[in-house]
Tab-separated table of C-alpha atoms and ligand atoms in Angstrom:
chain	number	residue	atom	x	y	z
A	93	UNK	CA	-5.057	0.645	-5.251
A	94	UNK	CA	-2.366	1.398	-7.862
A	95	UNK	CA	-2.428	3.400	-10.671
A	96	UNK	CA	0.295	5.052	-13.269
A	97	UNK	CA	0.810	9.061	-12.952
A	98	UNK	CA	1.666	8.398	-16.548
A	99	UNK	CA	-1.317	7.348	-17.703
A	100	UNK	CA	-5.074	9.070	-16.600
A	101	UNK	CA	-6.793	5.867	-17.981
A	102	UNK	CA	-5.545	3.895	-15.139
A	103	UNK	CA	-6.743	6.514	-12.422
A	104	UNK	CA	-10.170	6.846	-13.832
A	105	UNK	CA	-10.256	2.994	-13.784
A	106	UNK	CA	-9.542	3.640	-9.714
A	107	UNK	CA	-12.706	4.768	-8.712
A	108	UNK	CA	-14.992	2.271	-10.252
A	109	UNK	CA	-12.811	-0.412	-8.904
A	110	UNK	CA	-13.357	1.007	-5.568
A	111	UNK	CA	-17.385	0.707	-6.190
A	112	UNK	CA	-16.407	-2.296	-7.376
A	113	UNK	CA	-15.200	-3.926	-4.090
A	114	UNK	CA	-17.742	-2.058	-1.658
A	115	UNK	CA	-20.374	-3.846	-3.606
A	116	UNK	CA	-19.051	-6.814	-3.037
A	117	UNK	CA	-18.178	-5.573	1.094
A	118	UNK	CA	-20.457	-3.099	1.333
A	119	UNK	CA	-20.425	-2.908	5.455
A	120	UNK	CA	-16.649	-4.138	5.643
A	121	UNK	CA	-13.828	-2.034	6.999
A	122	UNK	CA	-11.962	-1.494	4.529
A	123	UNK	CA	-7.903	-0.025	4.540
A	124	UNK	CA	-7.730	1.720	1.412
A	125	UNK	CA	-4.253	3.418	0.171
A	126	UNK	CA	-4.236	5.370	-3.341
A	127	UNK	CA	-0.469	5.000	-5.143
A	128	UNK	CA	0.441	6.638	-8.060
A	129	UNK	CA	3.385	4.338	-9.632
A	130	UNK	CA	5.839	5.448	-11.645
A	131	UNK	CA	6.515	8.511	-9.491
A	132	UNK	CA	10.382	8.837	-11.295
A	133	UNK	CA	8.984	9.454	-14.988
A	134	UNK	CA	7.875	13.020	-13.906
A	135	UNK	CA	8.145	14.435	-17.355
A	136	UNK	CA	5.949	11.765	-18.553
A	137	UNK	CA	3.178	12.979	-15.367
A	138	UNK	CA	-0.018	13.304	-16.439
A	139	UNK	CA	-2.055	12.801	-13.395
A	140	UNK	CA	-1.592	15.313	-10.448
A	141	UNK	CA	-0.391	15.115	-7.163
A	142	UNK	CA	-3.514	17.022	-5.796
A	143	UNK	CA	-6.010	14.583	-8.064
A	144	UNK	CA	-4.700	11.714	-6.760
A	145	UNK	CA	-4.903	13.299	-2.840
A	146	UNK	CA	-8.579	13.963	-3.628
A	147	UNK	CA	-9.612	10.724	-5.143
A	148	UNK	CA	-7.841	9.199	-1.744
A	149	UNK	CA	-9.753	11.440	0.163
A	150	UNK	CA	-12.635	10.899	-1.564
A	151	UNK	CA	-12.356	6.660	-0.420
A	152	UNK	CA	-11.209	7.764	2.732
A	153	UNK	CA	-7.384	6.760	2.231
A	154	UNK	CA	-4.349	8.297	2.476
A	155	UNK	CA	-2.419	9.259	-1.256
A	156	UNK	CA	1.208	7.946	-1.977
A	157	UNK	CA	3.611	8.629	-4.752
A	158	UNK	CA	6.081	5.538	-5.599
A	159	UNK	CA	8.233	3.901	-8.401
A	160	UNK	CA	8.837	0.746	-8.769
A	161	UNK	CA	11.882	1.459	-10.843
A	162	UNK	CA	15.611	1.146	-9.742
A	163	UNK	CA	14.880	2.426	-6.182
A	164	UNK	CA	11.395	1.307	-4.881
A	165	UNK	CA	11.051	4.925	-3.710
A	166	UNK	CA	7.988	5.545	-1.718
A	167	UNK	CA	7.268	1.703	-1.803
A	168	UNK	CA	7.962	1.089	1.402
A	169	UNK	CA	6.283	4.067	2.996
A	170	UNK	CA	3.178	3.039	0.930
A	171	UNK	CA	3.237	-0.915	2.397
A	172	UNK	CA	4.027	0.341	6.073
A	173	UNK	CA	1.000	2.228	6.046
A	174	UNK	CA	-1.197	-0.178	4.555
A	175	UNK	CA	0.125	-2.883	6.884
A	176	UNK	CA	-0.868	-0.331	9.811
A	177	UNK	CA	-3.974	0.248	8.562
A	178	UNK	CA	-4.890	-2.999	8.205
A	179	UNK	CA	-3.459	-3.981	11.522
A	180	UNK	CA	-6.072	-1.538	13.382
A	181	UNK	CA	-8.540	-2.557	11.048
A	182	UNK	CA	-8.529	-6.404	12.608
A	183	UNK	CA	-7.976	-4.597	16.231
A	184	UNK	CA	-4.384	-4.758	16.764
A	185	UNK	CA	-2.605	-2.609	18.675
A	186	UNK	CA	0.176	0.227	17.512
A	187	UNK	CA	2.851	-2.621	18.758
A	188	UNK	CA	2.390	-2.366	22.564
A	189	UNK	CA	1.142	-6.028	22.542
A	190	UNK	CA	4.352	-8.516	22.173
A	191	UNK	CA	2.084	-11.979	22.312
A	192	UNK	CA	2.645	-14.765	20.181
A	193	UNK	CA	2.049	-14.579	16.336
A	194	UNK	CA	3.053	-11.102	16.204
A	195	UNK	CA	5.777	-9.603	13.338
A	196	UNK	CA	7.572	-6.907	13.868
A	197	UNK	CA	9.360	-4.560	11.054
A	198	UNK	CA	12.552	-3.758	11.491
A	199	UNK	CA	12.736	-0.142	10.570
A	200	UNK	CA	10.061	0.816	13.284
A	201	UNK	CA	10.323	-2.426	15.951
A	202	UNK	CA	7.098	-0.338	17.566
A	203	UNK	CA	4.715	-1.659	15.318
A	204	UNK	CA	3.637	-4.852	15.108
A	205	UNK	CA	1.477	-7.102	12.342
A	206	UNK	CA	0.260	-10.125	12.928
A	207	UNK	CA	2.268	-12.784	11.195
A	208	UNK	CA	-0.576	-14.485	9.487
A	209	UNK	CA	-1.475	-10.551	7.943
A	210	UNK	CA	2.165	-10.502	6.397
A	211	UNK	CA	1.554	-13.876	4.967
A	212	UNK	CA	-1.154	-12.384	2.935
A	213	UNK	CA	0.363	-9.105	1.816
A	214	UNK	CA	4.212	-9.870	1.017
A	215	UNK	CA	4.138	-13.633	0.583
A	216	UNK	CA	7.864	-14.854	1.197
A	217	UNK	CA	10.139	-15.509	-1.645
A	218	UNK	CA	10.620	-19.206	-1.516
A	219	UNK	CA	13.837	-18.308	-0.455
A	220	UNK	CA	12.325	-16.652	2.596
A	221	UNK	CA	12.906	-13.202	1.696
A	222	UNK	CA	10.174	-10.290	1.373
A	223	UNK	CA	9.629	-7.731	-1.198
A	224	UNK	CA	9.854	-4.123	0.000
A	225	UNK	CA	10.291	-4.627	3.571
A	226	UNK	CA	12.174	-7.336	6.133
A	227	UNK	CA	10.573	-8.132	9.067
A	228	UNK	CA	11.675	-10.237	11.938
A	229	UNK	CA	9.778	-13.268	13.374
A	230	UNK	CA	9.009	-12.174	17.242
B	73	LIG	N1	9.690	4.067	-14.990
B	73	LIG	C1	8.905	3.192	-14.376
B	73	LIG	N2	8.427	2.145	-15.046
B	73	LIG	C2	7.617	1.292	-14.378
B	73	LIG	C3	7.273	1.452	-13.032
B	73	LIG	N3	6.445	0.445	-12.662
B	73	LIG	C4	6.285	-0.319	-13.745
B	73	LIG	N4	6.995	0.183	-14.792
B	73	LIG	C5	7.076	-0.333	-16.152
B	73	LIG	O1	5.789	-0.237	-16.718
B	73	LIG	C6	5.553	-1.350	-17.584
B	73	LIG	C7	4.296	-2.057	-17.151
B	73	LIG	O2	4.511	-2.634	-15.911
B	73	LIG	P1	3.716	-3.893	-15.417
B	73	LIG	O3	4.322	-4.339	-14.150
B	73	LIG	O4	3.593	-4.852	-16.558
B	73	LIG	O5	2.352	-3.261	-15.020
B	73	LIG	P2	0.910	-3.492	-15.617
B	73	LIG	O6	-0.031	-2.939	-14.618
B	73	LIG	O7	0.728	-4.906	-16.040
B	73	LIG	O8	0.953	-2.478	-16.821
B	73	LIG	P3	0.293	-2.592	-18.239
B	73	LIG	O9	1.037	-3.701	-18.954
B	73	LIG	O10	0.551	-1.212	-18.834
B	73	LIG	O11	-1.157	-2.877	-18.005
B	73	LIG	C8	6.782	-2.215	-17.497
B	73	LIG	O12	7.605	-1.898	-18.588
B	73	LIG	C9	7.431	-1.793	-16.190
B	73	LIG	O13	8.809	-1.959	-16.218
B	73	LIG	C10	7.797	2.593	-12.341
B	73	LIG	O14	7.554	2.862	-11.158
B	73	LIG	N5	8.618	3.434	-13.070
């Protein structure tokens, strides 16, 4: 879930949303990571580092900072760890198993995502390419 350190109307729409969902999957497992975009207009901050970390807490998530802008900073920290998550959420493995269907990123070969997973989170380009992070077909 994404929200703008910029602007406190977007995290108080966070936790409703939240409600929202485990309403609708109230038993599901669900991987839940808290980003507050915009991380590079810190001037313009008016949500706090440690409110965010609690409201992550609070669903049981882990709290990143990222932009969007320029550099992507903290994007791809943010998507590696929701791709784990949801990996051990559907019982993979931390990347031990190398069996068919499998995808494995390229900064950290060790962990693995099923290919059919990355489909759903960083559709390809239709020139083939991903947003954020490259992976390599196993
Ligand atoms: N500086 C900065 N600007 C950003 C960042 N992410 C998005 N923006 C800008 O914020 C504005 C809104 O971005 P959108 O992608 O349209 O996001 P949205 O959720 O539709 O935002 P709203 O239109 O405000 O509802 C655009 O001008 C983006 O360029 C970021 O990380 N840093």
């Amino acid at each position: 879930m994404v929200f703008s350190i910029t602007d406190p109307r977007s995290f108080r729409t966070v936790l409703p949303l939240y409600q929202h969902v485990r309403r609708i999957h109230p038993s599901a497992s669900i991987p839940i990571i808290l980003v507050g975009n915009k991380s590079d207009l810190l001037r313009a901050r008016q949500v706090p580092a440690d409110q965010g970390e609690a409201l992550a807490a609070q669903l049981g998530g882990v709290y990143f900072e990222a932009s969007a802008r320029e550099s992507h900073e903290g994007v791809q920290a943010a998507f590696l760890h929701l791709c784990q998550e949801v990996s051990r959420a559907l019982g993979g493995t931390n990347g031990e198993k190398r069996k068919g269907g499998k995808t494995f990123v390229k900064e950290n070969p060790r962990k693995c995502i099923p290919t059919s997973l990355i489909n759903v989170l960083s559709p390809p380009f239709p020139n083939g390419e991903r947003e954020g992070l490259q992976f390599i077909q196993s």
